[in-house]
Amino acid sequence: MFGQALRDSKAAAFGYIPLAMAFGVLFQSLNLHWIYAILMSFLVYAGSAQFIAIPLLANQGSLLSLSIATFLVNMRHIFYGLAFLNKLQFNKYLKGYLIFGLTDESYAIICAKKYHDKWYEFYIIIFCHIYWVLGTLLGLFLHTYLKGVDFNFLFFSLVTLFAILTVDAYKFTRDHFSLIVGILSYLFFRYLGVKEHLFFSMLISFLILLFKNYKENILEKENVLEQ
């Protein structure tokens, strides 16, 4: 499973490393010691929340404002956890780390492949974390030795990563309904001009798919009883 997880996590590497490089470059602009960037990527490991923290730190924002922003951005992980209640079957210490390390991308890879192997899930989460820390290190290096270079192009890597994971998941599941619901809900909230359109589209998609699965389970139980 080690080799399979390494191959499957390559898509995350192509997104995580450039994006973490961008974080490392931006963090260095705060004129803080580089070790804090590494510690943040290793101990916080929150992706977009780390980018949100940069302007708050630059403007000496309060710990409360930083905590609230981080909670709102990462609130979607509550939904991820519901799908993993019966997964990650390890001791409480290792399971605690795997819950901490579960991200959008590692969640998507694990759900798409459906190997139902705890070590496969473990390796996917570990590899994604390594990619993020490695990208941060490279970003710190680039900022130090390649000053004056515009690295804004690195931010497009996250969009590319989600596109790759979406296509990969669709090719595996062939779930037309989920894909259509996700696209339409995003376009709807984007058209309305809702500021947090991504969050609301994810929430509505989740509720629609949850209701669909609930109805399917009810119908399945009714068919079993009839038989």
CSV table of C-alpha atoms in Angstrom, one decimal:
chain,number,residue,atom,x,y,z
A,1,MET,CA,0.0,0.0,0.0
A,2,PHE,CA,3.0,2.3,0.5
A,3,GLY,CA,3.7,2.4,-3.3
A,4,GLN,CA,0.1,2.7,-4.2
A,5,ALA,CA,-0.4,5.6,-1.8
A,6,LEU,CA,2.7,7.3,-3.1
A,7,ARG,CA,1.5,7.1,-6.7
A,8,ASP,CA,-2.0,8.3,-5.8
A,9,SER,CA,-0.7,11.2,-3.8
A,10,LYS,CA,1.3,12.6,-6.7
A,11,ALA,CA,-1.7,14.8,-7.7
A,12,ALA,CA,-1.6,16.4,-4.2
A,13,ALA,CA,2.1,16.9,-4.5
A,14,PHE,CA,1.7,19.0,-7.7
A,15,GLY,CA,-0.7,21.3,-5.9
A,16,TYR,CA,0.6,21.3,-2.4
A,17,ILE,CA,4.3,22.0,-3.1
A,18,PRO,CA,3.7,25.1,-5.3
A,19,LEU,CA,1.0,26.5,-3.0
A,20,ALA,CA,3.2,25.9,0.2
A,21,MET,CA,6.0,27.6,-1.7
A,22,ALA,CA,3.8,30.6,-2.1
A,23,PHE,CA,3.0,30.5,1.6
A,24,GLY,CA,6.7,30.4,2.5
A,25,VAL,CA,7.5,33.4,0.2
A,26,LEU,CA,4.6,35.4,1.8
A,27,PHE,CA,5.6,34.5,5.3
A,28,GLN,CA,9.1,35.7,4.8
A,29,SER,CA,7.7,39.1,4.0
A,30,LEU,CA,6.6,39.4,7.6
A,31,ASN,CA,10.3,39.6,8.6
A,32,LEU,CA,9.8,36.8,11.2
A,33,HIS,CA,12.3,34.0,11.8
A,34,TRP,CA,11.9,31.3,9.1
A,35,ILE,CA,11.5,28.6,11.7
A,36,TYR,CA,8.0,29.9,12.5
A,37,ALA,CA,6.9,29.2,8.9
A,38,ILE,CA,8.1,25.6,9.3
A,39,LEU,CA,6.4,25.2,12.6
A,40,MET,CA,3.2,26.6,11.3
A,41,SER,CA,3.1,24.2,8.3
A,42,PHE,CA,4.0,21.3,10.6
A,43,LEU,CA,1.8,22.1,13.6
A,44,VAL,CA,-1.1,24.1,12.2
A,45,TYR,CA,-1.2,22.6,8.7
A,46,ALA,CA,-4.3,24.5,7.7
A,47,GLY,CA,-3.7,25.5,4.1
A,48,SER,CA,-5.9,28.5,3.4
A,49,ALA,CA,-6.1,29.4,7.1
A,50,GLN,CA,-2.3,29.9,7.0
A,51,PHE,CA,-2.6,32.4,4.2
A,52,ILE,CA,-5.4,34.2,6.2
A,53,ALA,CA,-3.0,34.4,9.2
A,54,ILE,CA,-0.4,36.3,7.2
A,55,PRO,CA,-2.2,39.7,6.9
A,56,LEU,CA,-3.5,39.3,10.5
A,57,LEU,CA,0.0,38.8,11.8
A,58,ALA,CA,1.3,41.7,9.6
A,59,ASN,CA,-1.4,44.0,11.2
A,60,GLN,CA,-0.9,42.6,14.7
A,61,GLY,CA,-4.4,41.1,14.8
A,62,SER,CA,-5.8,39.6,17.9
A,63,LEU,CA,-5.6,35.9,18.8
A,64,LEU,CA,-9.4,35.9,18.9
A,65,SER,CA,-9.8,37.2,15.4
A,66,LEU,CA,-7.3,34.7,14.1
A,67,SER,CA,-9.1,31.9,15.9
A,68,ILE,CA,-12.5,32.9,14.6
A,69,ALA,CA,-11.2,33.2,11.0
A,70,THR,CA,-9.5,29.8,11.2
A,71,PHE,CA,-12.6,28.1,12.6
A,72,LEU,CA,-14.9,29.6,9.9
A,73,VAL,CA,-12.5,28.6,7.1
A,74,ASN,CA,-12.0,25.1,8.3
A,75,MET,CA,-15.5,24.4,9.6
A,76,ARG,CA,-16.1,22.2,6.5
A,77,HIS,CA,-13.8,19.6,8.1
A,78,ILE,CA,-16.7,18.7,10.5
A,79,PHE,CA,-18.4,17.2,7.5
A,80,TYR,CA,-15.2,15.3,6.5
A,81,GLY,CA,-15.0,13.8,10.0
A,82,LEU,CA,-18.5,12.4,9.8
A,83,ALA,CA,-17.5,10.2,6.8
A,84,PHE,CA,-14.5,8.9,8.7
A,85,LEU,CA,-16.1,7.8,11.9
A,86,ASN,CA,-15.4,4.1,11.1
A,87,LYS,CA,-12.1,4.7,9.4
A,88,LEU,CA,-8.5,5.3,10.6
A,89,GLN,CA,-8.5,2.3,13.0
A,90,PHE,CA,-5.4,3.0,15.0
A,91,ASN,CA,-4.5,3.7,18.6
A,92,LYS,CA,-5.8,7.0,20.0
A,93,TYR,CA,-2.5,8.8,19.6
A,94,LEU,CA,-1.9,7.9,16.0
A,95,LYS,CA,-5.6,8.3,15.2
A,96,GLY,CA,-5.5,11.8,16.7
A,97,TYR,CA,-2.7,12.8,14.3
A,98,LEU,CA,-4.6,11.3,11.3
A,99,ILE,CA,-7.7,13.3,12.2
A,100,PHE,CA,-5.5,16.4,12.5
A,101,GLY,CA,-3.8,15.7,9.1
A,102,LEU,CA,-7.0,15.0,7.2
A,103,THR,CA,-7.3,17.7,4.5
A,104,ASP,CA,-9.5,18.4,1.5
A,105,GLU,CA,-7.1,16.7,-0.9
A,106,SER,CA,-6.3,13.6,1.3
A,107,TYR,CA,-10.0,13.2,1.9
A,108,ALA,CA,-10.7,13.4,-1.8
A,109,ILE,CA,-8.0,10.8,-2.7
A,110,ILE,CA,-9.1,8.3,0.0
A,111,CYS,CA,-12.8,8.6,-0.9
A,112,ALA,CA,-12.2,8.3,-4.6
A,113,LYS,CA,-10.0,5.2,-4.4
A,114,LYS,CA,-12.0,3.3,-1.8
A,115,TYR,CA,-9.3,0.8,-0.9
A,116,HIS,CA,-10.7,0.4,2.6
A,117,ASP,CA,-7.1,-0.2,3.9
A,118,LYS,CA,-6.1,1.7,7.1
A,119,TRP,CA,-2.4,1.8,6.0
A,120,TYR,CA,-3.3,3.3,2.6
A,121,GLU,CA,-5.2,6.0,4.4
A,122,PHE,CA,-2.3,6.5,6.8
A,123,TYR,CA,0.2,6.9,4.0
A,124,ILE,CA,-1.9,9.3,2.0
A,125,ILE,CA,-2.3,11.7,5.0
A,126,ILE,CA,1.4,11.4,5.8
A,127,PHE,CA,2.5,12.1,2.3
A,128,CYS,CA,0.3,15.1,1.9
A,129,HIS,CA,1.7,16.6,5.1
A,130,ILE,CA,5.2,16.0,3.9
A,131,TYR,CA,4.5,17.8,0.6
A,132,TRP,CA,3.2,20.8,2.5
A,133,VAL,CA,6.2,21.1,4.8
A,134,LEU,CA,8.6,20.5,1.9
A,135,GLY,CA,6.9,23.2,-0.2
A,136,THR,CA,7.2,25.7,2.7
A,137,LEU,CA,10.9,25.0,2.9
A,138,LEU,CA,11.3,25.6,-0.8
A,139,GLY,CA,9.4,28.8,-0.6
A,140,LEU,CA,11.6,30.1,2.2
A,141,PHE,CA,14.6,29.2,0.0
A,142,LEU,CA,13.2,31.0,-3.0
A,143,HIS,CA,12.5,34.2,-1.0
A,144,THR,CA,16.0,34.2,0.3
A,145,TYR,CA,17.9,33.5,-2.9
A,146,LEU,CA,15.6,34.7,-5.6
A,147,LYS,CA,14.5,38.1,-4.4
A,148,GLY,CA,12.6,40.3,-6.8
A,149,VAL,CA,10.9,37.4,-8.6
A,150,ASP,CA,7.1,37.5,-8.8
A,151,PHE,CA,5.7,34.2,-7.5
A,152,ASN,CA,2.0,35.0,-7.8
A,153,PHE,CA,1.6,32.3,-10.5
A,154,LEU,CA,2.0,29.7,-7.7
A,155,PHE,CA,-1.4,30.5,-6.3
A,156,PHE,CA,-3.1,28.9,-9.4
A,157,SER,CA,-1.8,25.5,-8.3
A,158,LEU,CA,-4.7,25.1,-5.8
A,159,VAL,CA,-7.3,25.6,-8.5
A,160,THR,CA,-5.4,23.1,-10.7
A,161,LEU,CA,-5.2,20.6,-7.8
A,162,PHE,CA,-9.0,20.6,-7.2
A,163,ALA,CA,-9.7,20.2,-10.9
A,164,ILE,CA,-7.4,17.2,-11.0
A,165,LEU,CA,-9.0,15.6,-8.0
A,166,THR,CA,-12.5,16.2,-9.3
A,167,VAL,CA,-11.8,14.6,-12.6
A,168,ASP,CA,-10.0,11.7,-10.9
A,169,ALA,CA,-12.9,11.1,-8.5
A,170,TYR,CA,-15.4,11.3,-11.4
A,171,LYS,CA,-13.5,8.8,-13.5
A,172,PHE,CA,-13.5,6.4,-10.6
A,173,THR,CA,-17.2,6.8,-9.4
A,174,ARG,CA,-19.0,8.0,-12.5
A,175,ASP,CA,-21.3,9.8,-10.2
A,176,HIS,CA,-23.0,12.3,-12.5
A,177,PHE,CA,-25.5,13.6,-9.9
A,178,SER,CA,-22.9,14.7,-7.4
A,179,LEU,CA,-20.8,16.4,-10.1
A,180,ILE,CA,-23.8,18.3,-11.4
A,181,VAL,CA,-25.0,19.3,-7.9
A,182,GLY,CA,-21.6,20.7,-7.1
A,183,ILE,CA,-21.2,22.7,-10.3
A,184,LEU,CA,-24.7,24.1,-10.2
A,185,SER,CA,-24.6,25.1,-6.5
A,186,TYR,CA,-21.3,26.9,-7.0
A,187,LEU,CA,-22.6,28.8,-10.1
A,188,PHE,CA,-25.8,29.7,-8.3
A,189,PHE,CA,-24.0,31.3,-5.3
A,190,ARG,CA,-21.3,32.8,-7.5
A,191,TYR,CA,-24.0,34.4,-9.7
A,192,LEU,CA,-25.8,35.8,-6.6
A,193,GLY,CA,-22.5,37.5,-5.6
A,194,VAL,CA,-22.3,35.8,-2.2
A,195,LYS,CA,-19.0,36.5,-0.7
A,196,GLU,CA,-18.4,33.0,0.8
A,197,HIS,CA,-19.9,31.3,-2.3
A,198,LEU,CA,-17.5,28.3,-2.1
A,199,PHE,CA,-18.5,27.6,1.5
A,200,PHE,CA,-22.2,27.8,0.9
A,201,SER,CA,-22.1,25.8,-2.3
A,202,MET,CA,-20.2,23.0,-0.4
A,203,LEU,CA,-22.8,23.2,2.4
A,204,ILE,CA,-25.8,23.0,0.1
A,205,SER,CA,-24.2,20.2,-2.0
A,206,PHE,CA,-23.5,18.3,1.2
A,207,LEU,CA,-27.1,18.6,2.4
A,208,ILE,CA,-28.5,17.6,-1.0
A,209,LEU,CA,-26.3,14.5,-1.2
A,210,LEU,CA,-27.0,13.6,2.4
A,211,PHE,CA,-30.7,13.8,1.7
A,212,LYS,CA,-30.3,11.7,-1.5
A,213,ASN,CA,-28.3,9.0,0.4
A,214,TYR,CA,-30.9,9.0,3.2
A,215,LYS,CA,-33.8,8.4,0.7
A,216,GLU,CA,-31.8,5.7,-1.0
A,217,ASN,CA,-31.2,3.9,2.3
A,218,ILE,CA,-34.8,4.2,3.2
A,219,LEU,CA,-35.9,2.7,-0.1
A,220,GLU,CA,-33.3,-0.1,0.2
A,221,LYS,CA,-34.6,-1.0,3.7
A,222,GLU,CA,-38.2,-1.0,2.4
A,223,ASN,CA,-37.2,-3.4,-0.4
A,224,VAL,CA,-35.5,-5.7,2.0
A,225,LEU,CA,-38.6,-5.8,4.2
A,226,GLU,CA,-40.8,-6.5,1.2
A,227,GLN,CA,-38.6,-9.4,0.2
